[in-house]
């Protein structure tokens, strides 16, 4: 929605890389071709796959150099973490990487054989350790991992290693209770039979209440 706003903030080279990334993904995305023999790919398609691997390797090399430095600075204080996060968010790490990961997952679900042939996935996997170290510095990380969106009666016992069946704090929520709670301004939702309170997330979400 704010494409023009974000385009003005990005550098021309970063915008060009993003367009190039879009082009690579679109070329690899399967069309509606009929009669193609399974697991056989045209030289052009394999060439694009090879180009994606080289592009991913260069991107991962850059991010692999940036993140250890970012982690070192961010570990100084919460204020440093906030500033470093803002810088990283505007770098290749925050703009190109998230979309590339989602695109690779999409392509993998559509054509796993081609993505295996391209070999870009192991390169992305090499960034997990760097990303994990940086994310562990986030303020409130423990709370987010263990409690955020969790209904204490159901999920609390999971994080403490206790069995839900033996936990007297397990609370059963009736449908009428949930509906009444939401009518009073609450925001409970049910996922796989478990009740989650997403009221706090509602105020932070950029998607809007209707989508939630």
JSON list of N, CA, C and O in Angstrom, two decimals, residues 52-79:
[
{"chain": "A", "resi": 52, "resn": "UNK", "atom": "N", "xyz": [19.69, -17.95, -9.51]},
{"chain": "A", "resi": 52, "resn": "UNK", "atom": "CA", "xyz": [19.12, -17.76, -8.18]},
{"chain": "A", "resi": 52, "resn": "UNK", "atom": "C", "xyz": [20.09, -18.22, -7.11]},
{"chain": "A", "resi": 52, "resn": "UNK", "atom": "O", "xyz": [20.24, -17.57, -6.07]},
{"chain": "A", "resi": 53, "resn": "UNK", "atom": "N", "xyz": [20.78, -19.32, -7.37]},
{"chain": "A", "resi": 53, "resn": "UNK", "atom": "CA", "xyz": [21.76, -19.83, -6.40]},
{"chain": "A", "resi": 53, "resn": "UNK", "atom": "C", "xyz": [22.91, -18.84, -6.22]},
{"chain": "A", "resi": 53, "resn": "UNK", "atom": "O", "xyz": [23.33, -18.56, -5.09]},
{"chain": "A", "resi": 54, "resn": "UNK", "atom": "N", "xyz": [23.41, -18.29, -7.32]},
{"chain": "A", "resi": 54, "resn": "UNK", "atom": "CA", "xyz": [24.51, -17.32, -7.24]},
{"chain": "A", "resi": 54, "resn": "UNK", "atom": "C", "xyz": [24.06, -16.05, -6.53]},
{"chain": "A", "resi": 54, "resn": "UNK", "atom": "O", "xyz": [24.79, -15.49, -5.70]},
{"chain": "A", "resi": 55, "resn": "UNK", "atom": "N", "xyz": [22.85, -15.60, -6.85]},
{"chain": "A", "resi": 55, "resn": "UNK", "atom": "CA", "xyz": [22.30, -14.40, -6.21]},
{"chain": "A", "resi": 55, "resn": "UNK", "atom": "C", "xyz": [22.14, -14.64, -4.70]},
{"chain": "A", "resi": 55, "resn": "UNK", "atom": "O", "xyz": [22.52, -13.80, -3.88]},
{"chain": "A", "resi": 56, "resn": "UNK", "atom": "N", "xyz": [21.60, -15.80, -4.34]},
{"chain": "A", "resi": 56, "resn": "UNK", "atom": "CA", "xyz": [21.41, -16.14, -2.92]},
{"chain": "A", "resi": 56, "resn": "UNK", "atom": "C", "xyz": [22.74, -16.23, -2.20]},
{"chain": "A", "resi": 56, "resn": "UNK", "atom": "O", "xyz": [22.88, -15.80, -1.06]},
{"chain": "A", "resi": 57, "resn": "UNK", "atom": "N", "xyz": [23.76, -16.80, -2.88]},
{"chain": "A", "resi": 57, "resn": "UNK", "atom": "CA", "xyz": [25.08, -16.92, -2.27]},
{"chain": "A", "resi": 57, "resn": "UNK", "atom": "C", "xyz": [25.68, -15.55, -1.96]},
{"chain": "A", "resi": 57, "resn": "UNK", "atom": "O", "xyz": [26.24, -15.33, -0.88]},
{"chain": "A", "resi": 58, "resn": "UNK", "atom": "N", "xyz": [25.55, -14.61, -2.91]},
{"chain": "A", "resi": 58, "resn": "UNK", "atom": "CA", "xyz": [26.08, -13.27, -2.69]},
{"chain": "A", "resi": 58, "resn": "UNK", "atom": "C", "xyz": [25.33, -12.56, -1.56]},
{"chain": "A", "resi": 58, "resn": "UNK", "atom": "O", "xyz": [25.93, -11.88, -0.72]},
{"chain": "A", "resi": 59, "resn": "UNK", "atom": "N", "xyz": [23.99, -12.72, -1.57]},
{"chain": "A", "resi": 59, "resn": "UNK", "atom": "CA", "xyz": [23.18, -12.09, -0.53]},
{"chain": "A", "resi": 59, "resn": "UNK", "atom": "C", "xyz": [23.51, -12.66, 0.85]},
{"chain": "A", "resi": 59, "resn": "UNK", "atom": "O", "xyz": [23.67, -11.91, 1.82]},
{"chain": "A", "resi": 60, "resn": "UNK", "atom": "N", "xyz": [23.65, -13.96, 0.92]},
{"chain": "A", "resi": 60, "resn": "UNK", "atom": "CA", "xyz": [23.96, -14.61, 2.20]},
{"chain": "A", "resi": 60, "resn": "UNK", "atom": "C", "xyz": [25.36, -14.24, 2.69]},
{"chain": "A", "resi": 60, "resn": "UNK", "atom": "O", "xyz": [25.58, -14.14, 3.91]},
{"chain": "A", "resi": 61, "resn": "UNK", "atom": "N", "xyz": [26.29, -14.07, 1.77]},
{"chain": "A", "resi": 61, "resn": "UNK", "atom": "CA", "xyz": [27.64, -13.65, 2.16]},
{"chain": "A", "resi": 61, "resn": "UNK", "atom": "C", "xyz": [27.60, -12.26, 2.79]},
{"chain": "A", "resi": 61, "resn": "UNK", "atom": "O", "xyz": [28.22, -12.02, 3.83]},
{"chain": "A", "resi": 62, "resn": "UNK", "atom": "N", "xyz": [26.84, -11.36, 2.18]},
{"chain": "A", "resi": 62, "resn": "UNK", "atom": "CA", "xyz": [26.71, -10.00, 2.72]},
{"chain": "A", "resi": 62, "resn": "UNK", "atom": "C", "xyz": [26.05, -10.04, 4.10]},
{"chain": "A", "resi": 62, "resn": "UNK", "atom": "O", "xyz": [26.55, -9.43, 5.05]},
{"chain": "A", "resi": 63, "resn": "UNK", "atom": "N", "xyz": [24.95, -10.76, 4.21]},
{"chain": "A", "resi": 63, "resn": "UNK", "atom": "CA", "xyz": [24.23, -10.83, 5.48]},
{"chain": "A", "resi": 63, "resn": "UNK", "atom": "C", "xyz": [25.06, -11.54, 6.54]},
{"chain": "A", "resi": 63, "resn": "UNK", "atom": "O", "xyz": [25.06, -11.17, 7.71]},
{"chain": "A", "resi": 64, "resn": "UNK", "atom": "N", "xyz": [25.81, -12.56, 6.12]},
{"chain": "A", "resi": 64, "resn": "UNK", "atom": "CA", "xyz": [26.69, -13.27, 7.04]},
{"chain": "A", "resi": 64, "resn": "UNK", "atom": "C", "xyz": [27.80, -12.39, 7.58]},
{"chain": "A", "resi": 64, "resn": "UNK", "atom": "O", "xyz": [28.30, -12.62, 8.68]},
{"chain": "A", "resi": 65, "resn": "UNK", "atom": "N", "xyz": [28.19, -11.37, 6.81]},
{"chain": "A", "resi": 65, "resn": "UNK", "atom": "CA", "xyz": [29.19, -10.41, 7.28]},
{"chain": "A", "resi": 65, "resn": "UNK", "atom": "C", "xyz": [28.56, -9.35, 8.19]},
{"chain": "A", "resi": 65, "resn": "UNK", "atom": "O", "xyz": [29.19, -8.87, 9.15]},
{"chain": "A", "resi": 66, "resn": "UNK", "atom": "N", "xyz": [27.33, -8.96, 7.88]},
{"chain": "A", "resi": 66, "resn": "UNK", "atom": "CA", "xyz": [26.66, -7.88, 8.61]},
{"chain": "A", "resi": 66, "resn": "UNK", "atom": "C", "xyz": [26.17, -8.33, 9.99]},
{"chain": "A", "resi": 66, "resn": "UNK", "atom": "O", "xyz": [26.37, -7.64, 11.00]},
{"chain": "A", "resi": 67, "resn": "UNK", "atom": "N", "xyz": [25.52, -9.48, 10.06]},
{"chain": "A", "resi": 67, "resn": "UNK", "atom": "CA", "xyz": [24.83, -9.88, 11.29]},
{"chain": "A", "resi": 67, "resn": "UNK", "atom": "C", "xyz": [25.76, -10.07, 12.50]},
{"chain": "A", "resi": 67, "resn": "UNK", "atom": "O", "xyz": [25.39, -9.66, 13.61]},
{"chain": "A", "resi": 68, "resn": "UNK", "atom": "N", "xyz": [26.94, -10.68, 12.36]},
{"chain": "A", "resi": 68, "resn": "UNK", "atom": "CA", "xyz": [27.81, -10.78, 13.54]},
{"chain": "A", "resi": 68, "resn": "UNK", "atom": "C", "xyz": [28.20, -9.42, 14.10]},
{"chain": "A", "resi": 68, "resn": "UNK", "atom": "O", "xyz": [28.25, -9.23, 15.32]},
{"chain": "A", "resi": 69, "resn": "UNK", "atom": "N", "xyz": [28.45, -8.46, 13.21]},
{"chain": "A", "resi": 69, "resn": "UNK", "atom": "CA", "xyz": [28.78, -7.10, 13.66]},
{"chain": "A", "resi": 69, "resn": "UNK", "atom": "C", "xyz": [27.56, -6.46, 14.33]},
{"chain": "A", "resi": 69, "resn": "UNK", "atom": "O", "xyz": [27.67, -5.84, 15.40]},
{"chain": "A", "resi": 70, "resn": "UNK", "atom": "N", "xyz": [26.39, -6.65, 13.71]},
{"chain": "A", "resi": 70, "resn": "UNK", "atom": "CA", "xyz": [25.16, -6.10, 14.28]},
{"chain": "A", "resi": 70, "resn": "UNK", "atom": "C", "xyz": [24.88, -6.71, 15.65]},
{"chain": "A", "resi": 70, "resn": "UNK", "atom": "O", "xyz": [24.48, -6.01, 16.59]},
{"chain": "A", "resi": 71, "resn": "UNK", "atom": "N", "xyz": [25.10, -8.01, 15.78]},
{"chain": "A", "resi": 71, "resn": "UNK", "atom": "CA", "xyz": [24.87, -8.69, 17.05]},
{"chain": "A", "resi": 71, "resn": "UNK", "atom": "C", "xyz": [25.82, -8.18, 18.13]},
{"chain": "A", "resi": 71, "resn": "UNK", "atom": "O", "xyz": [25.42, -7.97, 19.28]},
{"chain": "A", "resi": 72, "resn": "UNK", "atom": "N", "xyz": [27.06, -7.95, 17.75]},
{"chain": "A", "resi": 72, "resn": "UNK", "atom": "CA", "xyz": [28.06, -7.46, 18.70]},
{"chain": "A", "resi": 72, "resn": "UNK", "atom": "C", "xyz": [27.67, -6.09, 19.24]},
{"chain": "A", "resi": 72, "resn": "UNK", "atom": "O", "xyz": [27.76, -5.83, 20.44]},
{"chain": "A", "resi": 73, "resn": "UNK", "atom": "N", "xyz": [27.23, -5.20, 18.36]},
{"chain": "A", "resi": 73, "resn": "UNK", "atom": "CA", "xyz": [26.84, -3.85, 18.79]},
{"chain": "A", "resi": 73, "resn": "UNK", "atom": "C", "xyz": [25.53, -3.89, 19.58]},
{"chain": "A", "resi": 73, "resn": "UNK", "atom": "O", "xyz": [25.39, -3.23, 20.61]},
{"chain": "A", "resi": 74, "resn": "UNK", "atom": "N", "xyz": [24.57, -4.70, 19.10]},
{"chain": "A", "resi": 74, "resn": "UNK", "atom": "CA", "xyz": [23.25, -4.76, 19.73]},
{"chain": "A", "resi": 74, "resn": "UNK", "atom": "C", "xyz": [23.29, -5.34, 21.13]},
{"chain": "A", "resi": 74, "resn": "UNK", "atom": "O", "xyz": [22.41, -5.07, 21.95]},
{"chain": "A", "resi": 75, "resn": "UNK", "atom": "N", "xyz": [24.31, -6.13, 21.42]},
{"chain": "A", "resi": 75, "resn": "UNK", "atom": "CA", "xyz": [24.40, -6.77, 22.73]},
{"chain": "A", "resi": 75, "resn": "UNK", "atom": "C", "xyz": [24.79, -5.77, 23.83]},
{"chain": "A", "resi": 75, "resn": "UNK", "atom": "O", "xyz": [24.72, -6.09, 25.02]},
{"chain": "A", "resi": 76, "resn": "UNK", "atom": "N", "xyz": [25.18, -4.56, 23.45]},
{"chain": "A", "resi": 76, "resn": "UNK", "atom": "CA", "xyz": [25.60, -3.55, 24.43]},
{"chain": "A", "resi": 76, "resn": "UNK", "atom": "C", "xyz": [24.45, -3.12, 25.33]},
{"chain": "A", "resi": 76, "resn": "UNK", "atom": "O", "xyz": [24.61, -3.04, 26.55]},
{"chain": "A", "resi": 77, "resn": "UNK", "atom": "N", "xyz": [23.28, -2.83, 24.73]},
{"chain": "A", "resi": 77, "resn": "UNK", "atom": "CA", "xyz": [22.12, -2.40, 25.52]},
{"chain": "A", "resi": 77, "resn": "UNK", "atom": "C", "xyz": [20.87, -2.51, 24.66]},
{"chain": "A", "resi": 77, "resn": "UNK", "atom": "O", "xyz": [20.95, -2.71, 23.45]},
{"chain": "A", "resi": 78, "resn": "UNK", "atom": "N", "xyz": [19.71, -2.35, 25.32]},
{"chain": "A", "resi": 78, "resn": "UNK", "atom": "CA", "xyz": [18.45, -2.38, 24.58]},
{"chain": "A", "resi": 78, "resn": "UNK", "atom": "C", "xyz": [18.37, -1.23, 23.58]},
{"chain": "A", "resi": 78, "resn": "UNK", "atom": "O", "xyz": [17.80, -1.36, 22.49]},
{"chain": "A", "resi": 79, "resn": "UNK", "atom": "N", "xyz": [18.93, -0.09, 23.96]},
{"chain": "A", "resi": 79, "resn": "UNK", "atom": "CA", "xyz": [18.92, 1.07, 23.06]},
{"chain": "A", "resi": 79, "resn": "UNK", "atom": "C", "xyz": [19.75, 0.78, 21.82]},
{"chain": "A", "resi": 79, "resn": "UNK", "atom": "O", "xyz": [19.35, 1.13, 20.70]}
]
